[in-house]
PDB file of C-alpha atoms in Angstrom:
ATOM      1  CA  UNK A  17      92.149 -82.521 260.555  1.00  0.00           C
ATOM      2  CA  UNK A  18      89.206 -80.382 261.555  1.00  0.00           C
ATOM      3  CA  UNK A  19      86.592 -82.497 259.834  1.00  0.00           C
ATOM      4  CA  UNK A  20      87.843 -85.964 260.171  1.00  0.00           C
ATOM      5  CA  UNK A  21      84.607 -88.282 260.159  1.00  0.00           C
ATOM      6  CA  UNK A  22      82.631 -85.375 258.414  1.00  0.00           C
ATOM      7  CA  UNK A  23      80.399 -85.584 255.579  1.00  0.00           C
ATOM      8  CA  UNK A  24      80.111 -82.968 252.941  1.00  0.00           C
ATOM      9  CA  UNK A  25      77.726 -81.969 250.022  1.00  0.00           C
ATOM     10  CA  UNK A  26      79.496 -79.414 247.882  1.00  0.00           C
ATOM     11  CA  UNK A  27      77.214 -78.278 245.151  1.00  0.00           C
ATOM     12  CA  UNK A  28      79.163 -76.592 242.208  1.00  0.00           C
ATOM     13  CA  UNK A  29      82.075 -78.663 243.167  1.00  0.00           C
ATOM     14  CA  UNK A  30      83.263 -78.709 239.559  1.00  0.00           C
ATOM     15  CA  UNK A  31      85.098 -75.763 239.105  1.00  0.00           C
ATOM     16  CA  UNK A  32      85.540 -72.295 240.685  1.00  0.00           C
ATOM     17  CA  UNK A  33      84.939 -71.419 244.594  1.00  0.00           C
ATOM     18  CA  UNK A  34      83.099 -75.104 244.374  1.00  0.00           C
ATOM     19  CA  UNK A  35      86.349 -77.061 243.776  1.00  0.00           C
ATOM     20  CA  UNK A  36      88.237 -74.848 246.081  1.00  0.00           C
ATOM     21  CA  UNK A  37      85.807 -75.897 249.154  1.00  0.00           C
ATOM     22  CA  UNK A  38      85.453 -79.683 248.153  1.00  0.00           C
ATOM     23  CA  UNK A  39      89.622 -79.420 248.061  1.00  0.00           C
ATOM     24  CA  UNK A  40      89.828 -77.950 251.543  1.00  0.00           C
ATOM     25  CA  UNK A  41      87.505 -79.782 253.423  1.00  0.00           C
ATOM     26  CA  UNK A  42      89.050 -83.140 252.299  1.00  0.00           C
ATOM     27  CA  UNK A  43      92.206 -81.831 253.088  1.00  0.00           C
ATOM     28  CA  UNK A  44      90.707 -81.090 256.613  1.00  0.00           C
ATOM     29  CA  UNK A  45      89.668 -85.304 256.508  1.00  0.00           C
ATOM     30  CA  UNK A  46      86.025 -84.539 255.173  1.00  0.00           C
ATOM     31  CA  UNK A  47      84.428 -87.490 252.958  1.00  0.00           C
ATOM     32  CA  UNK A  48      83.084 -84.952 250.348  1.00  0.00           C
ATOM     33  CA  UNK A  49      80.660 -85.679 247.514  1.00  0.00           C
ATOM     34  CA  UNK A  50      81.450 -83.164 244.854  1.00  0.00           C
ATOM     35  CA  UNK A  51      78.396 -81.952 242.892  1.00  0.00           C
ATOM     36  CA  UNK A  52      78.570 -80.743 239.647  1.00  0.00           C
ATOM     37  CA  UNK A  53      75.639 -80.490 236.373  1.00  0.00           C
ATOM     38  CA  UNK A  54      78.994 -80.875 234.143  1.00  0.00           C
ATOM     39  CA  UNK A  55      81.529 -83.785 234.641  1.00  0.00           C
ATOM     40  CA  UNK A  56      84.089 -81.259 235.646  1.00  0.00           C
ATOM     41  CA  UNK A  57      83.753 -82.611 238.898  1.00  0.00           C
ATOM     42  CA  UNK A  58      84.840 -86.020 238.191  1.00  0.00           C
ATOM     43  CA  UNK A  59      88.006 -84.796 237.741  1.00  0.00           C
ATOM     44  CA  UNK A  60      87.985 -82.874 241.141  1.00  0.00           C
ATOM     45  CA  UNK A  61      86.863 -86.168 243.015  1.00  0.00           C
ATOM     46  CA  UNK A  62      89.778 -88.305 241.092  1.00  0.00           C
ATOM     47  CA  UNK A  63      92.112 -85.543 242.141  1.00  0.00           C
ATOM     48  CA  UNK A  64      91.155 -85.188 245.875  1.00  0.00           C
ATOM     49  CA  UNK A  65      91.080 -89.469 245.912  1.00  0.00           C
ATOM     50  CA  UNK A  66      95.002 -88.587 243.959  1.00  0.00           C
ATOM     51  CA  UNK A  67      95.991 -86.718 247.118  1.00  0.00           C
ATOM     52  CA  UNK A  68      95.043 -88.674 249.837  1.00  0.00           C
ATOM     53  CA  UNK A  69      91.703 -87.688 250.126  1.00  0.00           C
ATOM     54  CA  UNK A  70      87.995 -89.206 250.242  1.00  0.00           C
ATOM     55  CA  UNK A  71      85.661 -88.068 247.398  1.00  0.00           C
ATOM     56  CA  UNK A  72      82.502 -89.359 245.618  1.00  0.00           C
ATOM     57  CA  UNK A  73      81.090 -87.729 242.240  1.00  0.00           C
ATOM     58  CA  UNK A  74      77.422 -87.006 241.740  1.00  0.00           C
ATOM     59  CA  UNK A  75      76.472 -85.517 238.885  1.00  0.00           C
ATOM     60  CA  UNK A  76      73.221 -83.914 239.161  1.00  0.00           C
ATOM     61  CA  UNK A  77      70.648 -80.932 238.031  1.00  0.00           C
ATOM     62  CA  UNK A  78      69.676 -79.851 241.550  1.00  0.00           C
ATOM     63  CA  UNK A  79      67.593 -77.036 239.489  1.00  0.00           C
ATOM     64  CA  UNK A  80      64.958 -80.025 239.710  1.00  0.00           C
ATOM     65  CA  UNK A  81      63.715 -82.240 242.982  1.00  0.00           C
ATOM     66  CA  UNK A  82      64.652 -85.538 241.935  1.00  0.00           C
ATOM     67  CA  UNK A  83      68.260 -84.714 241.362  1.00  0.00           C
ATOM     68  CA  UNK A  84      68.710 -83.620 244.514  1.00  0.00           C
ATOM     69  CA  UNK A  85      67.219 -86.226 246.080  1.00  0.00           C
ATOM     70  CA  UNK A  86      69.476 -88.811 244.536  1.00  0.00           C
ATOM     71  CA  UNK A  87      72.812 -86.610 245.213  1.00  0.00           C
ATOM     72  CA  UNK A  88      71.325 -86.877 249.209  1.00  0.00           C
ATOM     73  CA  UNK A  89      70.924 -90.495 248.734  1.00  0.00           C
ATOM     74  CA  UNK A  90      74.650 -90.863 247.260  1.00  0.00           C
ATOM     75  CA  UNK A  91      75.909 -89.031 249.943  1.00  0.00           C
ATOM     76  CA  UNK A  92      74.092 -91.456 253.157  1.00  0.00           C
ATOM     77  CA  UNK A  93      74.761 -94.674 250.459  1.00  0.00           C
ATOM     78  CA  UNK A  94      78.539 -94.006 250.064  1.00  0.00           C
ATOM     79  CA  UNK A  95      79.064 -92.494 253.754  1.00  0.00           C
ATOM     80  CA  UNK A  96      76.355 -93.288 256.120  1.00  0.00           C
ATOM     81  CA  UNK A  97      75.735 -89.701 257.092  1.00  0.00           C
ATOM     82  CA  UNK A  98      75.795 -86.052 256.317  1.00  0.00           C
ATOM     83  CA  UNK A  99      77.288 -83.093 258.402  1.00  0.00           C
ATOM     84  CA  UNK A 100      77.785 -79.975 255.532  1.00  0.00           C
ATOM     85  CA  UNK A 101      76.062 -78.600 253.013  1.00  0.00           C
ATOM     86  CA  UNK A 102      77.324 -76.145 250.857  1.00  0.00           C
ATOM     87  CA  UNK A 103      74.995 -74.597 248.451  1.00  0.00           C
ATOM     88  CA  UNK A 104      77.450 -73.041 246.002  1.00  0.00           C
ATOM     89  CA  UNK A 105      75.929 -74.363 242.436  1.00  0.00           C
ATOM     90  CA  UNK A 106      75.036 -70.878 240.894  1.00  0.00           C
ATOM     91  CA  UNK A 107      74.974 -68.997 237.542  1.00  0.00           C
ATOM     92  CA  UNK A 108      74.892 -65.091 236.593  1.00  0.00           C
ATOM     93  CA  UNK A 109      73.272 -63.628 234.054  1.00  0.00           C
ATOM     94  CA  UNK A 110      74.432 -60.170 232.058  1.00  0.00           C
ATOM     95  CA  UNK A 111      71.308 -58.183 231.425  1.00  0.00           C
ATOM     96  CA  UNK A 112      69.511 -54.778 233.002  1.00  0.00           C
ATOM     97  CA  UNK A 113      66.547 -55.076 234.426  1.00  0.00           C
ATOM     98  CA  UNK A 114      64.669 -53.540 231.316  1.00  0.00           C
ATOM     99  CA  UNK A 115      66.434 -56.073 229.078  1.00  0.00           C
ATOM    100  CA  UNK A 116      65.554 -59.425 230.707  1.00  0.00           C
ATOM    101  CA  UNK A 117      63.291 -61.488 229.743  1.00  0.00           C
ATOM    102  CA  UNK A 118      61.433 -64.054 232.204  1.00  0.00           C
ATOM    103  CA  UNK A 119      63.432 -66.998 230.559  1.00  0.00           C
ATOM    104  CA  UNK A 120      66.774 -65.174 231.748  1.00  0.00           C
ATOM    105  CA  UNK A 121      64.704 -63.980 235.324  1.00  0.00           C
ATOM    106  CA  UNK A 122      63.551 -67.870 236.257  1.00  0.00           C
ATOM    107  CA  UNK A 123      67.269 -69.612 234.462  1.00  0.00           C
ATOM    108  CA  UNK A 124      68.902 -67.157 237.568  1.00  0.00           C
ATOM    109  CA  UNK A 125      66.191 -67.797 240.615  1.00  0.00           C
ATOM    110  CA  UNK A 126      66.611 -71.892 239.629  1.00  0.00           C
ATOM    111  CA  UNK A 127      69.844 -72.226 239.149  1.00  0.00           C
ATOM    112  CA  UNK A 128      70.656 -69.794 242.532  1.00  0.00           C
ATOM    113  CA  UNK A 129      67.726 -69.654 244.860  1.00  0.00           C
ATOM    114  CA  UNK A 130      65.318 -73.000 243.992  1.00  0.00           C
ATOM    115  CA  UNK A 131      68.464 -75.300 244.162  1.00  0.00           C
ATOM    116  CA  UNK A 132      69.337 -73.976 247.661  1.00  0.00           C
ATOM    117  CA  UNK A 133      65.992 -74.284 248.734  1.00  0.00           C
ATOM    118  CA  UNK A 134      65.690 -77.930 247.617  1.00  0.00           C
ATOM    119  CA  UNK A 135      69.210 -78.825 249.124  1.00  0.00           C
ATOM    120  CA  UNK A 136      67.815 -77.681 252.381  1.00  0.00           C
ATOM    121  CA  UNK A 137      64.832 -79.397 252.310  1.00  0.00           C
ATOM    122  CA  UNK A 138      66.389 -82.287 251.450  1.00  0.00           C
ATOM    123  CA  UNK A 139      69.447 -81.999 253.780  1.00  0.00           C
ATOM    124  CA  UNK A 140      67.623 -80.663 256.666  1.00  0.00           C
ATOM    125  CA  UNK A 141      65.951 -83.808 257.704  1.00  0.00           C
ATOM    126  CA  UNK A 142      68.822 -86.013 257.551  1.00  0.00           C
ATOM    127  CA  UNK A 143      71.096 -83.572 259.221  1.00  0.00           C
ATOM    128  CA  UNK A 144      68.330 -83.417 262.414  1.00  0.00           C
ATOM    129  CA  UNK A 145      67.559 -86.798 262.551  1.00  0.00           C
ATOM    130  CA  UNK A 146      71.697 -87.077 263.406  1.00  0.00           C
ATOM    131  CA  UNK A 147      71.835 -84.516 265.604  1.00  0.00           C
ATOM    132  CA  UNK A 148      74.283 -82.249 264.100  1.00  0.00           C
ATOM    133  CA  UNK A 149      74.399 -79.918 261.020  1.00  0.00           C
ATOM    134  CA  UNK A 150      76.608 -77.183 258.913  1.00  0.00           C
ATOM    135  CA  UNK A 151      75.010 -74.926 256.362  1.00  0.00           C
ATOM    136  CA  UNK A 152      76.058 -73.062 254.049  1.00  0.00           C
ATOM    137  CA  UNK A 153      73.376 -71.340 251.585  1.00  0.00           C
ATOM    138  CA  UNK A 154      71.846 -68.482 252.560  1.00  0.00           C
ATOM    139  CA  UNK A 155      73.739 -64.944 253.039  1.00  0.00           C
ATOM    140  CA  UNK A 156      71.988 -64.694 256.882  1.00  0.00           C
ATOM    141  CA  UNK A 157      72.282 -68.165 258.754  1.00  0.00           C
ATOM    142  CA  UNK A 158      69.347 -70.611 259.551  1.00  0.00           C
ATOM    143  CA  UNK A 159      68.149 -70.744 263.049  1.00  0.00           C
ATOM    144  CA  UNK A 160      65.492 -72.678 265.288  1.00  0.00           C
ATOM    145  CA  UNK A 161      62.585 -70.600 266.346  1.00  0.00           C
ATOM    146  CA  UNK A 162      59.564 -71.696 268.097  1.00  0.00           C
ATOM    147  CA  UNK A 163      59.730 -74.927 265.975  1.00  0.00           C
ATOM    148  CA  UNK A 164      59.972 -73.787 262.914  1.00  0.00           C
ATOM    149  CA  UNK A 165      62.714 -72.985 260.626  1.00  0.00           C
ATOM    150  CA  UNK A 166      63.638 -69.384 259.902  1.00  0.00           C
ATOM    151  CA  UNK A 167      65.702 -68.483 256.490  1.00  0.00           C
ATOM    152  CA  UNK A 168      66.438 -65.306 254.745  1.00  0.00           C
ATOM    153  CA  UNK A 169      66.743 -65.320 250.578  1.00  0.00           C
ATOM    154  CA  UNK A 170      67.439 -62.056 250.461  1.00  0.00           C
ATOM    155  CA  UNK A 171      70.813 -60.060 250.903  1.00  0.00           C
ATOM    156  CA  UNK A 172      71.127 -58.258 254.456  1.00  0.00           C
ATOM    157  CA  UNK A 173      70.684 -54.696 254.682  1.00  0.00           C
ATOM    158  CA  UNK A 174      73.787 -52.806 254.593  1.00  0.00           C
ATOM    159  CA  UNK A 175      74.001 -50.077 257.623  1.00  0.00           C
TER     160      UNK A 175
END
């Protein structure tokens, strides 16, 4: 059991790629608090607490601050800590460029980029104030520089 004594935040948790990582990292002994805007995910936490596992539900909008402040909360209340985050809560659109309006433009950026970012800056501090940290939400990985904290948003260049 890889992450025995391992908290994780799995955003997007109820369904999908979501479920699939809150089911394998309590199968590798993770506590995991599954995240999900629709109460799909209360089904994935009774089924991973079914098998043996250790789950929590938290429903949340993490497209706004507040909800994701609560879901951090949840996760210190119910286990004390938290290890990994896993930014997977995301939508798509269908549209061209020509085609989209701003409503579509800003529904995609806050349901796939803003929640990220406010995980992070919500995660971030606990995560450092422990000493230890796993994240998952940006295509190029975060990294200490000079004291600050460098991120990409943007896919890497191919070639």
């Amino acid at each position: 059991m890889r992450l025995k004594s391992k908290t994780a935040i799995v955003t997007g948790a109820g369904s999908g790629i979501g479920e699939a990582i809150a089911r394998k990292f309590a199968a590798e002994g993770a506590s995991v608090v599954v995240n999900d805007i629709s109460d799909h995910g209360e089904r994935v936490a009774f089924e991973i607490a079914q098998a043996g596992g250790t789950a929590l539900f938290a429903k949340a909008d993490i497209r706004e601050e507040p909800g994701v402040k609560e879901l951090m909360e949840a996760a210190k209340r119910r286990f004390g800590a938290l290890h990994i985050l896993v930014c997977n809560a995301g939508v798509t659109h269908s549209s061209n460029v020509v085609a989209a309006d701003d409503a579509a433009w800003d529904y995609v950026m806050n349901s796939n980029l803003k929640t990220a970012w406010y995980c992070c800056k919500h995660a971030i501090p606990v995560m450092l104030e422990q000493g230890e940290a796993a994240l998952s939400a940006f295509p190029r990985p975060i990294r200490r520089e000079r004291r600050r904290t460098i991120f990409r948003i943007t896919p890497p260049r191919q070639g």
